[in-house]
CSV table of N, CA and C in Angstrom, one decimal:
chain,number,residue,atom,x,y,z
A,5,MET,N,23.4,-9.0,52.3
A,5,MET,CA,23.3,-8.5,50.9
A,5,MET,C,25.5,-9.2,50.4
A,6,GLU,N,26.6,-10.0,50.0
A,6,GLU,CA,27.4,-10.1,49.7
A,6,GLU,C,27.4,-9.1,49.0
A,7,PRO,N,28.4,-8.2,50.0
A,7,PRO,CA,29.8,-7.7,48.5
A,7,PRO,C,30.2,-8.0,47.2
A,8,VAL,N,29.9,-9.0,46.5
A,8,VAL,CA,30.0,-9.4,45.5
A,8,VAL,C,28.3,-9.1,44.7
A,9,MET,N,27.4,-9.1,45.5
A,9,MET,CA,26.3,-9.0,45.0
A,9,MET,C,25.6,-8.2,44.9
A,10,LEU,N,26.5,-6.9,45.8
A,10,LEU,CA,26.2,-5.5,45.8
A,10,LEU,C,26.7,-5.5,44.7
A,11,LYS,N,27.6,-5.7,43.8
A,11,LYS,CA,28.3,-5.2,43.1
A,11,LYS,C,28.7,-5.3,41.7
A,12,ILE,N,28.1,-6.0,41.5
A,12,ILE,CA,26.7,-6.8,40.9
A,12,ILE,C,25.5,-6.2,40.3
A,13,ILE,N,25.0,-6.0,41.5
A,13,ILE,CA,23.4,-5.2,41.0
A,13,ILE,C,23.8,-3.7,40.9
A,14,ALA,N,24.7,-3.5,41.5
A,14,ALA,CA,25.5,-1.8,40.7
A,14,ALA,C,25.5,-1.2,39.4
A,15,GLY,N,27.0,-2.5,38.7
A,15,GLY,CA,27.6,-2.9,37.3
A,15,GLY,C,26.2,-3.0,36.7
A,16,VAL,N,24.7,-4.2,36.9
A,16,VAL,CA,23.9,-3.8,36.4
A,16,VAL,C,23.0,-2.5,36.3
A,17,ALA,N,23.0,-2.0,37.1
A,17,ALA,CA,22.1,-0.5,37.4
A,17,ALA,C,22.8,0.7,36.7
A,18,ILE,N,24.5,0.3,36.7
A,18,ILE,CA,25.5,1.0,35.5
A,18,ILE,C,24.9,1.3,34.3
A,19,VAL,N,24.6,-0.2,33.7
A,19,VAL,CA,24.8,-0.3,31.8
A,19,VAL,C,23.6,0.2,31.8
A,20,ILE,N,22.3,-0.4,33.1
A,20,ILE,CA,20.7,-0.1,32.2
A,20,ILE,C,21.1,1.7,32.5
A,21,ALA,N,20.9,2.1,33.4
A,21,ALA,CA,21.3,3.8,32.5
A,21,ALA,C,21.7,3.9,31.4
A,22,ILE,N,23.2,4.0,31.9
A,22,ILE,CA,23.6,4.1,30.3
A,22,ILE,C,23.3,3.7,29.1
A,23,ALA,N,22.7,2.9,29.1
A,23,ALA,CA,21.9,2.4,27.9
A,23,ALA,C,20.7,3.1,27.3
A,24,ILE,N,19.4,3.7,28.5
A,24,ILE,CA,18.0,4.9,29.0
A,24,ILE,C,19.5,5.7,28.2
A,25,ALA,N,20.5,6.3,28.5
A,25,ALA,CA,21.1,7.6,29.1
A,25,ALA,C,20.9,7.5,27.2
A,26,VAL,N,21.6,6.4,26.4
A,26,VAL,CA,22.5,6.3,25.4
A,26,VAL,C,21.0,6.4,24.0
A,27,VAL,N,19.9,5.6,24.4
A,27,VAL,CA,18.1,5.7,23.7
A,27,VAL,C,17.7,7.1,23.6
A,28,LEU,N,18.1,7.8,24.8
A,28,LEU,CA,17.0,9.3,24.8
A,28,LEU,C,18.2,9.6,24.2
A,29,VAL,N,19.6,10.5,24.6
A,29,VAL,CA,19.9,11.1,23.9
A,29,VAL,C,20.3,10.9,22.2
A,30,LEU,N,19.4,9.7,21.3
A,30,LEU,CA,19.3,9.6,19.9
A,30,LEU,C,17.9,9.8,19.3
A,31,ALA,N,17.4,9.4,20.8
A,31,ALA,CA,15.7,9.9,20.2
A,31,ALA,C,15.3,11.7,20.2
A,32,ALA,N,16.4,11.9,21.3
A,32,ALA,CA,16.4,13.8,21.4
A,32,ALA,C,17.5,13.8,19.7
A,33,SER,N,18.0,13.5,19.3
A,33,SER,CA,18.7,14.2,17.5
A,33,SER,C,17.5,14.2,16.4
A,34,LYS,N,16.2,12.9,16.7
A,34,LYS,CA,15.7,12.9,15.8
A,34,LYS,C,14.6,14.3,16.0
A,35,PRO,N,14.5,14.1,14.7
A,35,PRO,CA,13.6,15.0,14.0
A,35,PRO,C,12.0,15.9,14.9
A,36,ASP,N,11.9,17.7,14.7
A,36,ASP,CA,10.8,17.1,15.6
A,36,ASP,C,9.1,17.2,15.3
A,37,THR,N,9.5,17.2,13.6
A,37,THR,CA,8.8,16.4,12.6
A,37,THR,C,9.0,15.4,11.7
A,38,PHE,N,7.5,14.6,11.3
A,38,PHE,CA,8.3,13.8,10.1
A,38,PHE,C,7.4,13.9,8.6
A,39,ARG,N,7.7,13.4,8.0
A,39,ARG,CA,6.8,13.2,6.6
A,39,ARG,C,7.1,12.2,5.6
A,40,ILE,N,6.1,10.7,5.8
A,40,ILE,CA,5.9,9.9,4.9
A,40,ILE,C,5.0,10.1,3.5
A,41,GLU,N,6.1,10.0,2.4
A,41,GLU,CA,4.9,10.3,1.1
A,41,GLU,C,6.1,8.7,0.2
A,42,ARG,N,4.9,8.4,-0.6
A,42,ARG,CA,4.7,7.8,-1.6
A,42,ARG,C,4.6,8.2,-2.4
A,43,ARG,N,4.4,7.7,-4.1
A,43,ARG,CA,3.4,8.6,-5.5
A,43,ARG,C,3.4,6.7,-6.4
A,44,ALA,N,2.2,7.2,-7.2
A,44,ALA,CA,2.1,6.6,-8.3
A,44,ALA,C,1.1,7.0,-8.9
A,45,THR,N,1.5,5.9,-10.8
A,45,THR,CA,0.6,6.9,-11.5
A,45,THR,C,0.0,6.4,-11.8
A,46,ILE,N,-1.4,6.4,-11.9
A,46,ILE,CA,-2.6,5.5,-12.0
A,46,ILE,C,-3.2,6.0,-13.0
A,47,ASP,N,-3.7,5.1,-13.8
A,47,ASP,CA,-4.5,4.9,-15.7
A,47,ASP,C,-6.0,5.7,-15.5
A,48,ALA,N,-6.5,6.5,-15.8
A,48,ALA,CA,-7.7,7.4,-14.9
A,48,ALA,C,-7.6,8.2,-14.5
A,49,PRO,N,-8.7,9.1,-14.7
A,49,PRO,CA,-8.7,10.6,-14.0
A,49,PRO,C,-8.0,10.8,-13.0
A,50,PRO,N,-8.8,12.4,-12.1
A,50,PRO,CA,-8.6,12.6,-12.0
A,50,PRO,C,-9.8,12.8,-10.9
A,51,GLU,N,-10.6,12.9,-11.8
A,51,GLU,CA,-12.0,13.1,-10.9
A,51,GLU,C,-12.6,12.4,-10.7
A,52,LYS,N,-12.1,10.9,-10.9
A,52,LYS,CA,-12.3,9.2,-10.5
A,52,LYS,C,-11.2,9.3,-9.4
A,53,ILE,N,-10.6,9.1,-8.8
A,53,ILE,CA,-9.9,9.2,-7.9
A,53,ILE,C,-10.1,9.3,-7.0
A,54,PHE,N,-10.3,11.3,-6.7
A,54,PHE,CA,-11.0,12.4,-5.2
A,54,PHE,C,-12.0,11.7,-5.7
A,55,ALA,N,-13.4,11.4,-6.5
A,55,ALA,CA,-14.3,10.6,-6.3
A,55,ALA,C,-14.1,9.7,-5.3
A,56,VAL,N,-13.1,8.2,-4.9
A,56,VAL,CA,-13.1,7.4,-4.4
A,56,VAL,C,-12.4,8.2,-3.1
A,57,LEU,N,-11.8,9.1,-2.7
A,57,LEU,CA,-10.7,9.7,-1.8
A,57,LEU,C,-11.7,10.1,-1.1
A,58,SER,N,-12.7,11.1,-2.2
A,58,SER,CA,-13.5,12.0,-0.9
A,58,SER,C,-14.4,11.7,-0.5
A,59,ASP,N,-14.7,10.1,-0.9
A,59,ASP,CA,-15.9,9.4,-0.4
A,59,ASP,C,-15.2,8.2,0.5
A,60,LEU,N,-15.3,8.6,1.9
A,60,LEU,CA,-14.7,8.1,3.0
A,60,LEU,C,-15.4,6.2,2.9
A,61,ARG,N,-16.5,6.5,2.4
A,61,ARG,CA,-17.2,5.0,2.8
A,61,ARG,C,-16.5,3.9,1.6
A,62,GLN,N,-16.6,4.4,0.8
A,62,GLN,CA,-15.3,3.6,-0.6
A,62,GLN,C,-13.5,3.6,-0.1
A,63,TRP,N,-13.5,3.8,1.4
A,63,TRP,CA,-12.2,3.4,1.8
A,63,TRP,C,-11.9,2.1,1.5
A,64,GLY,N,-13.3,1.1,2.0
A,64,GLY,CA,-12.9,-0.2,2.0
A,64,GLY,C,-12.3,-1.0,0.9
A,65,GLY,N,-12.8,-0.6,0.1
A,65,GLY,CA,-11.8,-1.3,-1.6
A,65,GLY,C,-10.6,-0.7,-2.1
A,66,TRP,N,-10.1,0.0,-1.0
A,66,TRP,CA,-9.1,0.3,-1.2
A,66,TRP,C,-7.6,0.0,-0.1
A,67,SER,N,-8.3,1.1,0.8
A,67,SER,CA,-6.9,1.5,2.8
A,67,SER,C,-6.7,0.4,2.7
A,68,PRO,N,-5.3,-0.2,3.1
A,68,PRO,CA,-4.7,-0.7,3.3
A,68,PRO,C,-4.2,-1.6,4.5
A,69,TRP,N,-5.1,-0.6,6.3
A,69,TRP,CA,-5.6,-1.1,7.4
A,69,TRP,C,-6.6,-1.7,7.3
A,70,GLU,N,-7.9,-1.4,6.2
A,70,GLU,CA,-9.0,-2.1,5.6
A,70,GLU,C,-9.1,-3.6,5.9
A,71,LYS,N,-7.3,-3.9,5.5
A,71,LYS,CA,-7.7,-5.5,4.8
A,71,LYS,C,-6.5,-6.1,6.1
A,72,LYS,N,-6.6,-5.3,7.3
A,72,LYS,CA,-5.3,-6.3,8.4
A,72,LYS,C,-6.4,-6.5,9.1
A,73,ASP,N,-7.4,-5.5,9.7
A,73,ASP,CA,-8.9,-5.9,10.8
A,73,ASP,C,-9.9,-5.8,10.1
A,74,PRO,N,-10.4,-7.1,9.2
A,74,PRO,CA,-11.6,-7.0,8.7
A,74,PRO,C,-13.1,-6.8,9.6
A,75,ASP,N,-12.5,-6.3,11.3
A,75,ASP,CA,-13.5,-6.9,11.5
A,75,ASP,C,-13.7,-5.1,12.8
A,76,MET,N,-13.1,-5.0,11.9
A,76,MET,CA,-13.0,-3.1,12.4
A,76,MET,C,-14.4,-2.1,12.2
A,77,LYS,N,-14.8,-1.6,13.9
A,77,LYS,CA,-16.0,-1.3,13.4
A,77,LYS,C,-15.9,0.2,13.1
A,78,ARG,N,-17.1,0.9,11.7
A,78,ARG,CA,-16.7,1.7,11.5
A,78,ARG,C,-17.8,3.1,11.3
A,79,SER,N,-17.8,4.6,12.2
A,79,SER,CA,-18.9,5.4,12.2
A,79,SER,C,-18.4,6.2,10.6
A,80,PHE,N,-19.4,6.7,10.5
A,80,PHE,CA,-19.3,7.8,9.6
A,80,PHE,C,-20.6,8.7,9.9
A,81,SER,N,-20.0,10.0,9.7
A,81,SER,CA,-20.6,11.4,10.3
A,81,SER,C,-20.1,12.5,9.8
A,82,GLY,N,-21.1,14.2,9.4
A,82,GLY,CA,-20.4,14.7,9.0
A,82,GLY,C,-21.2,14.6,7.6
A,83,ALA,N,-20.3,15.3,6.6
A,83,ALA,CA,-20.8,15.5,5.3
A,83,ALA,C,-21.2,14.0,4.4
A,84,GLU,N,-21.4,13.5,3.0
A,84,GLU,CA,-21.3,12.8,2.7
A,84,GLU,C,-19.9,12.2,1.6
A,85,ARG,N,-19.4,13.8,1.4
A,85,ARG,CA,-18.3,13.2,1.2
A,85,ARG,C,-18.0,14.8,0.9
A,86,GLY,N,-16.8,14.8,0.5
A,86,GLY,CA,-15.8,15.8,0.8
A,86,GLY,C,-15.6,16.4,2.2
A,87,THR,N,-15.7,18.1,1.9
A,87,THR,CA,-15.2,19.1,3.3
A,87,THR,C,-16.1,18.0,4.3
A,88,GLY,N,-15.8,17.9,5.7
A,88,GLY,CA,-16.4,18.0,6.4
A,88,GLY,C,-17.7,16.4,6.5
A,89,ALA,N,-16.8,15.4,5.8
A,89,ALA,CA,-17.1,14.0,5.8
A,89,ALA,C,-15.6,13.7,7.0
A,90,VAL,N,-16.8,12.8,7.4
A,90,VAL,CA,-15.4,11.9,9.2
A,90,VAL,C,-15.6,10.2,8.9
A,91,TYR,N,-14.6,10.1,9.6
A,91,TYR,CA,-14.6,8.3,9.8
A,91,TYR,C,-13.9,8.1,11.2
A,92,GLY,N,-15.0,7.2,11.5
A,92,GLY,CA,-14.1,7.2,12.8
A,92,GLY,C,-13.6,5.6,12.7
A,93,TRP,N,-13.0,4.6,13.6
A,93,TRP,CA,-12.4,3.3,13.4
A,93,TRP,C,-12.0,3.1,15.0
A,94,GLU,N,-12.0,1.5,15.5
A,94,GLU,CA,-12.4,1.4,16.8
A,94,GLU,C,-12.0,-0.7,16.1
A,95,GLY,N,-10.8,-1.0,16.0
A,95,GLY,CA,-9.9,-1.8,15.6
A,95,GLY,C,-9.1,-2.6,17.0
A,96,ASP,N,-8.8,-3.9,16.0
A,96,ASP,CA,-7.4,-4.6,16.7
A,96,ASP,C,-6.1,-3.9,16.9
A,97,LYS,N,-5.1,-4.8,17.9
A,97,LYS,CA,-3.9,-4.1,18.2
A,97,LYS,C,-3.1,-3.2,16.6
A,98,ASN,N,-3.4,-4.6,14.9
A,98,ASN,CA,-3.1,-3.8,14.1
A,98,ASN,C,-3.8,-2.2,13.7
A,99,VAL,N,-4.4,-2.2,13.8
A,99,VAL,CA,-5.2,-0.4,13.3
A,99,VAL,C,-5.6,0.1,14.5
A,100,GLY,N,-5.6,-0.4,15.4
A,100,GLY,CA,-5.7,0.9,16.6
A,100,GLY,C,-7.5,1.8,16.8
A,101,SER,N,-7.6,2.9,17.0
A,101,SER,CA,-8.9,3.6,17.1
A,101,SER,C,-8.4,4.5,17.1
A,102,GLY,N,-9.6,5.6,15.8
A,102,GLY,CA,-8.7,7.0,15.7
A,102,GLY,C,-10.1,7.6,14.5
A,103,ARG,N,-9.9,8.6,14.2
A,103,ARG,CA,-10.9,9.5,13.5
A,103,ARG,C,-10.3,10.0,12.6
A,104,MET,N,-10.6,10.7,11.2
A,104,MET,CA,-10.4,11.6,10.1
A,104,MET,C,-11.1,12.3,10.1
A,105,GLU,N,-10.9,13.9,9.7
A,105,GLU,CA,-11.8,14.7,8.7
A,105,GLU,C,-11.3,14.9,7.7
A,106,ILE,N,-12.2,15.1,6.5
A,106,ILE,CA,-11.3,15.3,5.4
A,106,ILE,C,-12.0,17.7,5.8
A,107,VAL,N,-10.8,17.8,5.2
A,107,VAL,CA,-10.5,19.0,5.7
A,107,VAL,C,-10.7,20.5,5.0
A,108,GLU,N,-10.1,20.2,3.8
A,108,GLU,CA,-9.9,20.1,2.6
A,108,GLU,C,-10.1,19.6,0.9
A,109,ALA,N,-11.3,20.3,-0.2
A,109,ALA,CA,-11.2,18.7,-1.0
A,109,ALA,C,-11.4,20.3,-1.9
A,110,THR,N,-10.7,19.7,-2.6
A,110,THR,CA,-10.3,20.6,-4.2
A,110,THR,C,-10.7,20.3,-5.2
A,111,VAL,N,-12.0,20.3,-5.6
A,111,VAL,CA,-12.1,19.2,-7.0
A,111,VAL,C,-11.2,19.5,-7.8
A,112,PRO,N,-10.2,18.1,-8.9
A,112,PRO,CA,-10.0,16.7,-8.7
A,112,PRO,C,-8.6,16.8,-8.2
A,113,SER,N,-7.7,18.1,-7.4
A,113,SER,CA,-6.9,17.9,-7.6
A,113,SER,C,-6.3,17.3,-5.9
A,114,LYS,N,-6.6,17.9,-5.3
A,114,LYS,CA,-5.8,17.8,-3.2
A,114,LYS,C,-7.6,17.7,-2.4
A,115,ILE,N,-7.1,16.6,-1.0
A,115,ILE,CA,-7.3,15.7,-0.8
A,115,ILE,C,-6.8,16.2,0.2
A,116,VAL,N,-7.4,16.6,1.8
A,116,VAL,CA,-6.1,16.9,3.2
A,116,VAL,C,-6.8,16.8,4.3
A,117,ILE,N,-6.3,15.6,5.3
A,117,ILE,CA,-6.8,15.1,6.2
A,117,ILE,C,-7.1,15.3,6.8
A,118,LYS,N,-7.5,15.3,8.1
A,118,LYS,CA,-7.3,15.7,9.8
A,118,LYS,C,-6.9,14.1,9.9
A,119,LEU,N,-5.8,13.6,10.5
A,119,LEU,CA,-5.9,12.6,10.9
A,119,LEU,C,-5.6,12.3,13.0
A,120,ASP,N,-7.3,11.7,13.0
A,120,ASP,CA,-6.4,12.3,15.2
A,120,ASP,C,-6.7,10.2,15.3
A,121,PHE,N,-5.1,9.9,15.8
A,121,PHE,CA,-4.6,8.3,16.5
A,121,PHE,C,-5.1,8.5,18.0
A,122,ILE,N,-6.0,7.7,18.1
A,122,ILE,CA,-6.1,7.0,19.8
A,122,ILE,C,-5.4,6.7,20.4
A,123,LYS,N,-5.7,5.2,19.7
A,123,LYS,CA,-5.1,3.5,19.9
A,123,LYS,C,-4.2,3.4,19.2
A,124,PRO,N,-2.9,2.9,19.4
A,124,PRO,CA,-2.1,2.3,20.0
A,124,PRO,C,-1.5,4.0,21.4
A,125,PHE,N,-1.4,4.4,20.3
A,125,PHE,CA,-0.8,5.5,20.9
A,125,PHE,C,-1.5,7.4,20.3
A,126,GLU,N,-2.1,7.7,20.3
A,126,GLU,CA,-1.9,9.7,20.5
A,126,GLU,C,-1.2,10.0,19.7
A,127,ALA,N,-1.9,10.7,18.0
A,127,ALA,CA,-0.9,11.4,17.6
A,127,ALA,C,-1.9,12.0,16.4
A,128,HIS,N,-1.7,13.3,16.1
A,128,HIS,CA,-2.2,13.8,16.0
A,128,HIS,C,-2.0,14.3,14.3
A,129,ASN,N,-1.9,14.2,13.4
A,129,ASN,CA,-1.3,14.6,11.5
A,129,ASN,C,-1.8,15.4,11.0
A,130,ILE,N,-1.7,15.2,9.8
A,130,ILE,CA,-2.1,16.0,8.3
A,130,ILE,C,-1.9,14.5,7.1
A,131,ALA,N,-2.4,14.3,6.6
A,131,ALA,CA,-2.8,13.5,5.4
A,131,ALA,C,-3.0,14.4,4.1
A,132,GLU,N,-2.3,13.8,3.6
A,132,GLU,CA,-2.8,14.7,2.1
A,132,GLU,C,-3.1,13.9,0.5
A,133,PHE,N,-3.8,13.7,-0.4
A,133,PHE,CA,-3.5,13.0,-1.6
A,133,PHE,C,-3.8,14.6,-2.6
A,134,THR,N,-2.8,14.1,-3.2
A,134,THR,CA,-2.8,15.0,-5.0
A,134,THR,C,-2.9,14.5,-5.9
A,135,MET,N,-3.5,14.9,-7.3
A,135,MET,CA,-4.2,14.4,-7.6
A,135,MET,C,-3.6,15.2,-9.9
A,136,THR,N,-2.2,15.1,-9.8
A,136,THR,CA,-1.9,16.4,-11.4
A,136,THR,C,-1.8,14.9,-12.1
A,137,PRO,N,-2.8,15.7,-13.2
A,137,PRO,CA,-3.1,15.0,-14.5
A,137,PRO,C,-1.8,14.6,-15.1
A,138,GLN,N,-1.3,14.2,-16.0
A,138,GLN,CA,-0.2,13.6,-16.9
A,138,GLN,C,-0.6,13.2,-17.8
A,139,GLY,N,-1.2,12.8,-18.7
A,139,GLY,CA,-1.8,13.3,-20.2
A,139,GLY,C,-2.8,12.0,-19.9
A,140,LYS,N,-3.3,10.3,-19.7
A,140,LYS,CA,-4.5,10.2,-19.9
A,140,LYS,C,-3.8,9.4,-18.5
A,141,ALA,N,-3.5,9.3,-17.7
A,141,ALA,CA,-3.2,9.0,-16.4
A,141,ALA,C,-2.8,10.3,-15.8
A,142,THR,N,-2.5,9.8,-14.4
A,142,THR,CA,-3.2,11.1,-13.2
A,142,THR,C,-1.9,10.8,-11.9
A,143,ASN,N,-1.2,11.1,-12.3
A,143,ASN,CA,-0.3,11.0,-11.0
A,143,ASN,C,-0.8,11.5,-9.0
A,144,VAL,N,-1.0,10.7,-8.4
A,144,VAL,CA,-1.0,10.6,-6.9
A,144,VAL,C,-0.2,10.7,-6.0
A,145,ARG,N,-0.3,11.4,-5.3
A,145,ARG,CA,1.0,12.0,-4.6
A,145,ARG,C,0.2,11.3,-2.6
A,146,TRP,N,0.4,10.3,-1.9
A,146,TRP,CA,0.1,9.9,-0.6
A,146,TRP,C,0.8,11.1,-0.2
A,147,GLN,N,0.7,11.7,1.3
A,147,GLN,CA,1.5,11.8,1.8
A,147,GLN,C,1.2,12.4,3.7
A,148,MET,N,1.6,11.9,5.2
A,148,MET,CA,1.3,11.9,5.8
A,148,MET,C,2.3,12.5,6.4
A,149,HIS,N,2.1,13.7,7.8
A,149,HIS,CA,3.3,15.0,7.6
A,149,HIS,C,2.7,15.2,10.1
A,150,GLY,N,3.3,15.4,9.9
A,150,GLY,CA,2.9,16.0,11.5
A,150,GLY,C,4.2,15.8,12.9
A,151,PRO,N,3.3,16.2,13.8
A,151,PRO,CA,5.0,16.2,14.9
A,151,PRO,C,5.4,14.9,15.5
A,152,ALA,N,6.2,15.3,15.9
A,152,ALA,CA,7.3,13.7,16.8
A,152,ALA,C,7.6,14.7,17.2
A,153,THR,N,6.3,13.7,18.5
A,153,THR,CA,6.8,13.4,20.3
A,153,THR,C,8.4,12.8,20.5
A,154,MET,N,8.1,13.2,21.8
A,154,MET,CA,9.8,11.8,22.8
A,154,MET,C,9.2,10.7,22.3
A,155,MET,N,7.6,10.7,22.5
A,155,MET,CA,7.8,8.6,22.8
A,155,MET,C,7.7,8.8,21.3
A,156,SER,N,7.2,9.1,20.0
A,156,SER,CA,7.3,8.4,18.7
A,156,SER,C,9.0,9.1,18.6
A,157,LYS,N,9.8,9.8,19.4
A,157,LYS,CA,11.6,9.7,18.4
A,157,LYS,C,11.8,8.2,19.1
A,158,VAL,N,11.5,7.8,19.7
A,158,VAL,CA,12.1,7.1,20.9
A,158,VAL,C,11.6,6.2,20.0
A,159,ALA,N,10.1,5.6,19.9
A,159,ALA,CA,10.2,4.6,18.9
A,159,ALA,C,10.6,4.2,17.1
A,160,HIS,N,11.2,6.2,17.0
A,160,HIS,CA,12.0,6.5,15.8
A,160,HIS,C,13.9,5.4,15.9
A,161,VAL,N,13.8,5.4,17.0
A,161,VAL,CA,15.5,5.0,17.2
A,161,VAL,C,15.4,3.4,17.3
A,162,PHE,N,14.6,2.7,17.7
A,162,PHE,CA,14.3,1.2,17.2
A,162,PHE,C,13.2,0.9,15.8
A,163,ILE,N,12.6,1.2,15.3
A,163,ILE,CA,11.9,1.2,14.3
A,163,ILE,C,11.5,1.9,13.2
A,164,ASP,N,11.7,1.9,11.7
A,164,ASP,CA,12.1,2.6,11.5
A,164,ASP,C,11.2,2.4,10.8
A,165,VAL,N,9.8,4.4,11.2
A,165,VAL,CA,8.3,3.9,10.2
A,165,VAL,C,8.3,4.7,9.5
A,166,GLU,N,9.4,5.2,8.8
A,166,GLU,CA,9.3,5.5,7.4
A,166,GLU,C,9.0,4.5,6.5
A,167,LYS,N,10.0,3.7,6.7
A,167,LYS,CA,9.3,2.3,5.1
A,167,LYS,C,8.2,1.6,6.1
A,168,MET,N,8.4,1.4,7.4
A,168,MET,CA,7.0,0.4,8.0
A,168,MET,C,5.3,1.2,6.8
A,169,VAL,N,5.5,1.9,7.1
A,169,VAL,CA,4.0,3.2,6.9
A,169,VAL,C,4.9,2.8,5.6
A,170,GLY,N,5.6,3.6,5.0
A,170,GLY,CA,5.7,3.5,3.6
A,170,GLY,C,4.4,3.0,2.8
A,171,ALA,N,5.5,1.6,3.0
A,171,ALA,CA,5.3,0.4,3.2
A,171,ALA,C,3.4,-0.5,2.7
A,172,ASP,N,2.7,0.5,4.1
A,172,ASP,CA,0.9,0.5,3.6
A,172,ASP,C,0.3,1.3,2.8
A,173,PHE,N,1.1,2.3,2.7
A,173,PHE,CA,1.1,3.6,2.0
A,173,PHE,C,1.0,3.0,0.3
A,174,GLU,N,2.3,2.2,-0.2
A,174,GLU,CA,2.8,1.6,-1.5
A,174,GLU,C,1.1,0.2,-1.4
A,175,ALA,N,1.5,-0.3,-0.8
A,175,ALA,CA,-0.2,-1.4,-0.3
A,175,ALA,C,-1.6,-0.4,-1.0
A,176,GLY,N,-1.4,0.6,-0.4
A,176,GLY,CA,-2.7,1.1,-0.2
A,176,GLY,C,-3.1,2.1,-2.0
A,177,LEU,N,-2.1,3.0,-2.8
A,177,LEU,CA,-1.4,3.0,-3.9
A,177,LEU,C,-1.9,1.9,-4.9
A,178,ALA,N,-1.7,0.9,-4.5
A,178,ALA,CA,-1.5,-0.5,-5.5
A,178,ALA,C,-3.2,-0.3,-5.8
A,179,SER,N,-4.2,-0.2,-5.1
A,179,SER,CA,-4.9,-0.7,-4.0
A,179,SER,C,-6.1,-0.2,-5.3
A,180,LEU,N,-5.8,1.3,-4.5
A,180,LEU,CA,-6.6,2.6,-5.5
A,180,LEU,C,-6.2,2.5,-6.8
A,181,LYS,N,-5.1,2.3,-7.9
A,181,LYS,CA,-5.0,2.2,-9.0
A,181,LYS,C,-5.4,1.1,-9.5
A,182,GLN,N,-5.4,-0.4,-8.6
A,182,GLN,CA,-6.6,-1.6,-9.2
A,182,GLN,C,-7.6,-1.7,-9.0
A,183,LEU,N,-8.5,-0.1,-8.0
A,183,LEU,CA,-9.9,-0.4,-8.2
A,183,LEU,C,-10.1,1.1,-9.3
A,184,THR,N,-9.1,2.0,-9.4
A,184,THR,CA,-9.8,3.0,-10.5
A,184,THR,C,-9.6,3.1,-11.4
A,185,GLU,N,-8.9,1.6,-12.1
A,185,GLU,CA,-8.7,1.4,-13.2
A,185,GLU,C,-9.4,0.6,-14.8
A,186,LYS,N,-10.5,0.1,-12.8
A,186,LYS,CA,-10.9,-0.4,-13.6
A,186,LYS,C,-11.9,0.0,-15.0
């Protein structure tokens, strides 16, 4: 190989190494946990909203991910609703696969869900819904939080996950509002 070619290859290797180092430094500076939250005011009593959220079989009527893959395979097990209800899914690249289980259901104010994503990446998070009455309406807060692995921190360097998932939460809350205000 000619010396000029070796210099070019060495230069490219150095640039690539520097780029990787910059990405890793930026990723390492990201927080070790994440939290995504959205809120909506729904003109329905908390009991009505709680009934929809605590019955995982009803999520098809409002969940934004249900619309992303209508051919998604679903399985239900455990309790029919509330604590112990389990929903598994296996879908396309838009929804991946995973499992969620209601681990706390305080009628009519709170639902806590353990979320286990399997594909396209493994993650273990918590989703929480809280319903607070305000006159004849209900303030609904939907949040998801969990650990940020190094792999997810690298993704956060390139993708605004908060904005991306937040948009899904907003769409879901709008559909939940439409469904429960009927």
